[in-house]
Structure formats: C-alpha cells, structure tokens
C-alpha cells in the first residue's frame, strides 16, 4: 500500500460537455460527516482565459489492494443556475480556493481515498518558520503514475514569513519547481508530533492550497531565470468554506472569479 498522503490527492479534468479542457490537482477534506473536494478556484472558472467548464471529473481508486483499478467520477459544476462550489474572500480580496461537497451516498462503496480534517490544519501561524520543508502533492502537466493512478510529490520550502500574509493577500510563498496542472494541490508539512484526534496514517499539517507560480513582469526573458516562487493560499479558509452556517460566496452562472496572474 502507498503512503496515505498520496491517496488524499486526485487528478481533476475539466470539461465543457464532452470536450476535455484542462487537467489540474485537487484533494479531499472531511469535516464531521461531510466530504469535500478542494482545488483552486480558477480550475472551475477563469474569465481571462475564457475557461468556463460545466463539469469536472476526478479519478477514484475503487480497490484497497489493487491500485490499478480506478474510475472517473463526474461532478456537475452548476445546479439550477447556481455554482455548486463555494469560494471566499477576505480583507485582501478574493481567495483562489474552491470547495465542492461530494455526496458520499453516490460515491462507489469501495472508493479508496484519504481526507485531511480540521485537526490537520495549523492552529498557530507563528509556529511555522521560514525555510521549513514542505511537500506539494499533485499532477504537474498531468504527470503521474498512470498504472497505479497516484500523484507525484515535489519538495518545497516556505519562502515568506508564514505568520504574515504576503503583500496583504491570503497566501504565503513557497520555493518549488512547479508546473501547470499543479493548481489545487495540497501543500503539507510533516507534523512535529502525532495528534491523538487525527488519522495516524496522516501525520501531516495541511498548510495551504497551491495556486500559481509567481514571477516578475519586468524579468528579462533571456537573461533572467524564473523566480521559482509560488503562492499557496492559507488552508484555514477551508474552515469557513465548509461551515454550513457561514455566509460564503456561491456565484451564479454569469458571475466570474478572478485568479491571480
């Protein structure tokens, strides 16, 4: 069996009807009895690039022993003219995270997945040091173990003060080599000590949701390499987006979300 961390992530394919549009990353988050799919908001809608899928498909393992067995599970993005995902904002503006609740009753009974939980979130931002080692679990350029349907892991470090919102936005920076297709991947750090309330097979802190690479618009494309920096939105937004009593944004069909550059 693989590490449970690899079973938290799933590849997302976006569609406009039968037409495949893009590939991205996502992961599972559970709160109480509810199960959610988490990804970047620009995966489900992106006006600047005219990216407006009407459904997504995620890959699910359906055998706890034989990981070569998987299915594509389709999720409609709109119901009666309303988006099914939740998105949020804070004092810094819109947050590039989307959460979709999955109906456990319609998932395959044999679905083999792992989900982060509130206990995996970091309670104190000041306890995380700059330069700390991280992992980003995803599907860069769609690359993965196509036989066992598992993601790959890239190493990263925290590149900005974790206790301060970078430039007033709701994200921190990571230093990592990333590619298209990684949007929506979980950004995790090994927990310093096990948590008695959590899943012992997931000794990880969920720190963020990878969103996009950062670069300088003024960079000389010939002389200067890419910065190699990325933005990761703080994962504590998931507590708001999965709170059934919270007032979170749920856009209509004609509303659009603005992803970062």
Tab-separated table of N, CA, C and O in Angstrom, residues 32-97:
chain	number	residue	atom	x	y	z
A	32	UNK	N	-16.749	16.698	10.029
A	32	UNK	CA	-17.884	15.949	10.571
A	32	UNK	C	-18.152	14.780	9.627
A	32	UNK	O	-17.251	14.013	9.333
A	33	UNK	N	-19.338	14.647	9.116
A	33	UNK	CA	-19.656	13.539	8.210
A	33	UNK	C	-19.603	13.962	6.751
A	33	UNK	O	-19.923	13.162	5.864
A	34	UNK	N	-19.207	15.184	6.487
A	34	UNK	CA	-19.209	15.708	5.121
A	34	UNK	C	-17.838	15.545	4.470
A	34	UNK	O	-16.810	15.701	5.129
A	35	UNK	N	-17.853	15.260	3.159
A	35	UNK	CA	-16.632	15.099	2.388
A	35	UNK	C	-16.593	16.151	1.297
A	35	UNK	O	-17.601	16.386	0.616
A	36	UNK	N	-15.425	16.774	1.122
A	36	UNK	CA	-15.289	17.868	0.164
A	36	UNK	C	-14.106	17.619	-0.764
A	36	UNK	O	-13.109	16.990	-0.388
A	37	UNK	N	-14.240	18.152	-1.969
A	37	UNK	CA	-13.131	18.233	-2.908
A	37	UNK	C	-12.632	19.671	-2.899
A	37	UNK	O	-13.419	20.609	-3.022
A	38	UNK	N	-11.337	19.844	-2.760
A	38	UNK	CA	-10.729	21.172	-2.708
A	38	UNK	C	-9.817	21.338	-3.919
A	38	UNK	O	-9.058	20.425	-4.270
A	39	UNK	N	-9.869	22.485	-4.552
A	39	UNK	CA	-8.971	22.807	-5.647
A	39	UNK	C	-8.843	24.322	-5.740
A	39	UNK	O	-9.389	25.058	-4.905
A	40	UNK	N	-8.128	24.806	-6.748
A	40	UNK	CA	-8.061	26.246	-6.979
A	40	UNK	C	-9.345	26.716	-7.644
A	40	UNK	O	-9.918	26.008	-8.481
A	41	UNK	N	-9.768	27.907	-7.305
A	41	UNK	CA	-10.987	28.440	-7.897
A	41	UNK	C	-10.850	28.623	-9.405
A	41	UNK	O	-11.805	28.412	-10.160
A	42	UNK	N	-9.661	28.993	-9.885
A	42	UNK	CA	-9.507	29.219	-11.326
A	42	UNK	C	-9.559	27.910	-12.118
A	42	UNK	O	-9.601	27.940	-13.346
A	43	UNK	N	-9.567	26.777	-11.425
A	43	UNK	CA	-9.764	25.500	-12.121
A	43	UNK	C	-11.208	25.361	-12.586
A	43	UNK	O	-11.478	24.814	-13.651
A	44	UNK	N	-12.162	25.902	-11.812
A	44	UNK	CA	-13.578	25.737	-12.149
A	44	UNK	C	-14.139	26.924	-12.926
A	44	UNK	O	-15.191	26.806	-13.553
A	45	UNK	N	-13.448	28.070	-12.888
A	45	UNK	CA	-13.854	29.199	-13.716
A	45	UNK	C	-12.714	30.207	-13.788
A	45	UNK	O	-12.050	30.494	-12.788
A	46	UNK	N	-12.467	30.724	-14.986
A	46	UNK	CA	-11.390	31.682	-15.197
A	46	UNK	C	-11.745	32.547	-16.399
A	46	UNK	O	-11.550	32.150	-17.552
A	47	UNK	N	-12.292	33.720	-16.131
A	47	UNK	CA	-12.754	34.592	-17.204
A	47	UNK	C	-11.637	35.061	-18.138
A	47	UNK	O	-11.821	35.056	-19.364
A	48	UNK	N	-10.458	35.479	-17.638
A	48	UNK	CA	-9.428	35.987	-18.555
A	48	UNK	C	-9.056	35.007	-19.665
A	48	UNK	O	-8.740	35.416	-20.778
A	49	UNK	N	-9.086	33.720	-19.363
A	49	UNK	CA	-8.747	32.731	-20.382
A	49	UNK	C	-9.982	32.081	-20.988
A	49	UNK	O	-9.857	31.114	-21.741
A	50	UNK	N	-11.176	32.613	-20.660
A	50	UNK	CA	-12.444	32.062	-21.162
A	50	UNK	C	-12.598	30.592	-20.797
A	50	UNK	O	-13.151	29.804	-21.562
A	51	UNK	N	-12.116	30.251	-19.625
A	51	UNK	CA	-12.210	28.874	-19.132
A	51	UNK	C	-13.482	28.738	-18.298
A	51	UNK	O	-13.548	29.216	-17.176
A	52	UNK	N	-14.503	28.123	-18.870
A	52	UNK	CA	-15.799	28.004	-18.196
A	52	UNK	C	-16.327	26.581	-18.325
A	52	UNK	O	-17.302	26.325	-19.036
A	53	UNK	N	-15.710	25.621	-17.667
A	53	UNK	CA	-16.200	24.244	-17.731
A	53	UNK	C	-17.566	24.114	-17.072
A	53	UNK	O	-17.928	24.914	-16.202
A	54	UNK	N	-18.331	23.105	-17.495
A	54	UNK	CA	-19.616	22.860	-16.851
A	54	UNK	C	-19.590	21.633	-15.954
A	54	UNK	O	-20.535	21.364	-15.221
A	55	UNK	N	-18.495	20.883	-16.010
A	55	UNK	CA	-18.356	19.745	-15.106
A	55	UNK	C	-16.884	19.398	-14.948
A	55	UNK	O	-16.034	19.840	-15.750
A	56	UNK	N	-16.580	18.632	-13.915
A	56	UNK	CA	-15.236	18.117	-13.704
A	56	UNK	C	-15.319	16.609	-13.520
A	56	UNK	O	-16.393	16.064	-13.253
A	57	UNK	N	-14.201	15.985	-13.669
A	57	UNK	CA	-14.111	14.546	-13.428
A	57	UNK	C	-12.903	14.288	-12.559
A	57	UNK	O	-11.812	14.815	-12.822
A	58	UNK	N	-13.087	13.512	-11.492
A	58	UNK	CA	-11.978	13.148	-10.615
A	58	UNK	C	-11.742	11.647	-10.710
A	58	UNK	O	-12.659	10.882	-11.024
A	59	UNK	N	-10.520	11.253	-10.451
A	59	UNK	CA	-10.175	9.835	-10.521
A	59	UNK	C	-10.198	9.246	-9.126
A	59	UNK	O	-9.572	9.780	-8.201
A	60	UNK	N	-10.906	8.144	-8.957
A	60	UNK	CA	-11.045	7.496	-7.662
A	60	UNK	C	-10.548	6.058	-7.738
A	60	UNK	O	-10.894	5.313	-8.663
A	61	UNK	N	-9.751	5.662	-6.753
A	61	UNK	CA	-9.411	4.253	-6.602
A	61	UNK	C	-10.633	3.507	-6.089
A	61	UNK	O	-11.375	4.017	-5.245
A	62	UNK	N	-10.823	2.294	-6.580
A	62	UNK	CA	-12.001	1.515	-6.173
A	62	UNK	C	-11.620	0.157	-5.616
A	62	UNK	O	-12.462	-0.738	-5.507
A	63	UNK	N	-10.359	0.003	-5.226
A	63	UNK	CA	-9.901	-1.257	-4.645
A	63	UNK	C	-8.792	-0.932	-3.661
A	63	UNK	O	-7.818	-0.268	-4.022
A	64	UNK	N	-8.926	-1.373	-2.424
A	64	UNK	CA	-7.931	-1.048	-1.405
A	64	UNK	C	-6.619	-1.785	-1.616
A	64	UNK	O	-5.590	-1.387	-1.064
A	65	UNK	N	-6.634	-2.855	-2.371
A	65	UNK	CA	-5.427	-3.648	-2.586
A	65	UNK	C	-4.845	-3.410	-3.971
A	65	UNK	O	-3.654	-3.137	-4.128
A	66	UNK	N	-5.695	-3.470	-4.979
A	66	UNK	CA	-5.249	-3.325	-6.358
A	66	UNK	C	-5.432	-1.879	-6.811
A	66	UNK	O	-6.511	-1.475	-7.235
A	67	UNK	N	-4.364	-1.106	-6.750
A	67	UNK	CA	-4.443	0.318	-7.070
A	67	UNK	C	-4.527	0.582	-8.565
A	67	UNK	O	-4.695	1.735	-8.978
A	68	UNK	N	-4.402	-0.443	-9.381
A	68	UNK	CA	-4.556	-0.234	-10.821
A	68	UNK	C	-6.017	-0.060	-11.204
A	68	UNK	O	-6.321	0.346	-12.325
A	69	UNK	N	-6.923	-0.335	-10.268
A	69	UNK	CA	-8.349	-0.210	-10.550
A	69	UNK	C	-8.834	1.176	-10.113
A	69	UNK	O	-8.705	1.559	-8.949
A	70	UNK	N	-9.356	1.937	-11.060
A	70	UNK	CA	-9.883	3.264	-10.747
A	70	UNK	C	-11.017	3.587	-11.697
A	70	UNK	O	-11.195	2.921	-12.726
A	71	UNK	N	-11.791	4.613	-11.352
A	71	UNK	CA	-12.866	5.086	-12.213
A	71	UNK	C	-12.803	6.606	-12.284
A	71	UNK	O	-12.218	7.268	-11.422
A	72	UNK	N	-13.428	7.163	-13.303
A	72	UNK	CA	-13.622	8.600	-13.388
A	72	UNK	C	-14.990	8.952	-12.830
A	72	UNK	O	-16.003	8.392	-13.263
A	73	UNK	N	-15.019	9.848	-11.856
A	73	UNK	CA	-16.269	10.233	-11.188
A	73	UNK	C	-16.606	11.662	-11.591
A	73	UNK	O	-15.834	12.596	-11.349
A	74	UNK	N	-17.747	11.851	-12.245
A	74	UNK	CA	-18.125	13.151	-12.800
A	74	UNK	C	-18.918	13.976	-11.792
A	74	UNK	O	-19.775	13.448	-11.072
A	75	UNK	N	-18.621	15.265	-11.750
A	75	UNK	CA	-19.310	16.202	-10.851
A	75	UNK	C	-19.739	17.418	-11.670
A	75	UNK	O	-18.898	18.112	-12.264
A	76	UNK	N	-21.039	17.692	-11.709
A	76	UNK	CA	-21.540	18.884	-12.391
A	76	UNK	C	-21.180	20.123	-11.577
A	76	UNK	O	-21.256	20.111	-10.342
A	77	UNK	N	-20.816	21.194	-12.261
A	77	UNK	CA	-20.398	22.414	-11.577
A	77	UNK	C	-21.546	23.390	-11.327
A	77	UNK	O	-21.380	24.349	-10.576
A	78	UNK	N	-22.699	23.158	-11.950
A	78	UNK	CA	-23.842	24.052	-11.770
A	78	UNK	C	-25.112	23.242	-11.541
A	78	UNK	O	-25.283	22.155	-12.095
A	79	UNK	N	-25.986	23.813	-10.729
A	79	UNK	CA	-27.287	23.211	-10.473
A	79	UNK	C	-28.328	24.317	-10.424
A	79	UNK	O	-28.231	25.227	-9.594
A	80	UNK	N	-29.264	24.258	-11.334
A	80	UNK	CA	-30.335	25.260	-11.408
A	80	UNK	C	-29.759	26.679	-11.452
A	80	UNK	O	-30.225	27.596	-10.779
A	81	UNK	N	-28.742	26.860	-12.280
A	81	UNK	CA	-28.174	28.186	-12.495
A	81	UNK	C	-27.233	28.688	-11.430
A	81	UNK	O	-26.772	29.823	-11.495
A	82	UNK	N	-26.918	27.869	-10.440
A	82	UNK	CA	-26.000	28.264	-9.379
A	82	UNK	C	-24.796	27.335	-9.362
A	82	UNK	O	-24.918	26.128	-9.587
A	83	UNK	N	-23.636	27.906	-9.091
A	83	UNK	CA	-22.434	27.100	-8.963
A	83	UNK	C	-22.535	26.219	-7.723
A	83	UNK	O	-23.055	26.637	-6.685
A	84	UNK	N	-22.028	25.009	-7.822
A	84	UNK	CA	-22.071	24.103	-6.672
A	84	UNK	C	-20.876	24.304	-5.756
A	84	UNK	O	-20.866	23.792	-4.635
A	85	UNK	N	-19.858	25.041	-6.236
A	85	UNK	CA	-18.695	25.230	-5.371
A	85	UNK	C	-18.884	26.448	-4.485
A	85	UNK	O	-19.667	27.355	-4.770
A	86	UNK	N	-18.147	26.466	-3.389
A	86	UNK	CA	-18.074	27.622	-2.503
A	86	UNK	C	-16.717	28.285	-2.690
A	86	UNK	O	-15.702	27.613	-2.838
A	87	UNK	N	-16.716	29.589	-2.695
A	87	UNK	CA	-15.491	30.369	-2.774
A	87	UNK	C	-15.570	31.469	-1.735
A	87	UNK	O	-16.644	31.768	-1.217
A	88	UNK	N	-14.441	32.046	-1.420
A	88	UNK	CA	-14.441	33.028	-0.340
A	88	UNK	C	-13.586	34.233	-0.643
A	88	UNK	O	-12.898	34.319	-1.663
A	89	UNK	N	-13.624	35.178	0.254
A	89	UNK	CA	-12.792	36.378	0.172
A	89	UNK	C	-12.506	36.844	1.590
A	89	UNK	O	-13.151	36.426	2.547
A	90	UNK	N	-11.508	37.694	1.702
A	90	UNK	CA	-11.207	38.303	2.994
A	90	UNK	C	-10.846	39.757	2.751
A	90	UNK	O	-11.114	40.293	1.673
A	91	UNK	N	-10.229	40.388	3.736
A	91	UNK	CA	-9.931	41.813	3.614
A	91	UNK	C	-8.953	42.105	2.485
A	91	UNK	O	-8.882	43.231	1.999
A	92	UNK	N	-8.204	41.072	2.043
A	92	UNK	CA	-7.255	41.267	0.961
A	92	UNK	C	-7.840	41.049	-0.415
A	92	UNK	O	-7.190	41.310	-1.420
A	93	UNK	N	-9.082	40.554	-0.465
A	93	UNK	CA	-9.716	40.314	-1.755
A	93	UNK	C	-10.156	38.866	-1.911
A	93	UNK	O	-10.280	38.126	-0.935
A	94	UNK	N	-10.392	38.462	-3.159
A	94	UNK	CA	-10.836	37.109	-3.445
A	94	UNK	C	-9.736	36.099	-3.140
A	94	UNK	O	-8.542	36.390	-3.252
A	95	UNK	N	-10.161	34.897	-2.786
A	95	UNK	CA	-9.238	33.812	-2.460
A	95	UNK	C	-9.371	32.730	-3.518
A	95	UNK	O	-10.483	32.298	-3.842
A	96	UNK	N	-8.253	32.297	-4.044
A	96	UNK	CA	-8.259	31.350	-5.162
A	96	UNK	C	-8.368	29.909	-4.655
A	96	UNK	O	-7.484	29.077	-4.894
A	97	UNK	N	-9.454	29.638	-3.965
A	97	UNK	CA	-9.743	28.288	-3.463
A	97	UNK	C	-11.218	28.012	-3.698
A	97	UNK	O	-12.063	28.880	-3.476
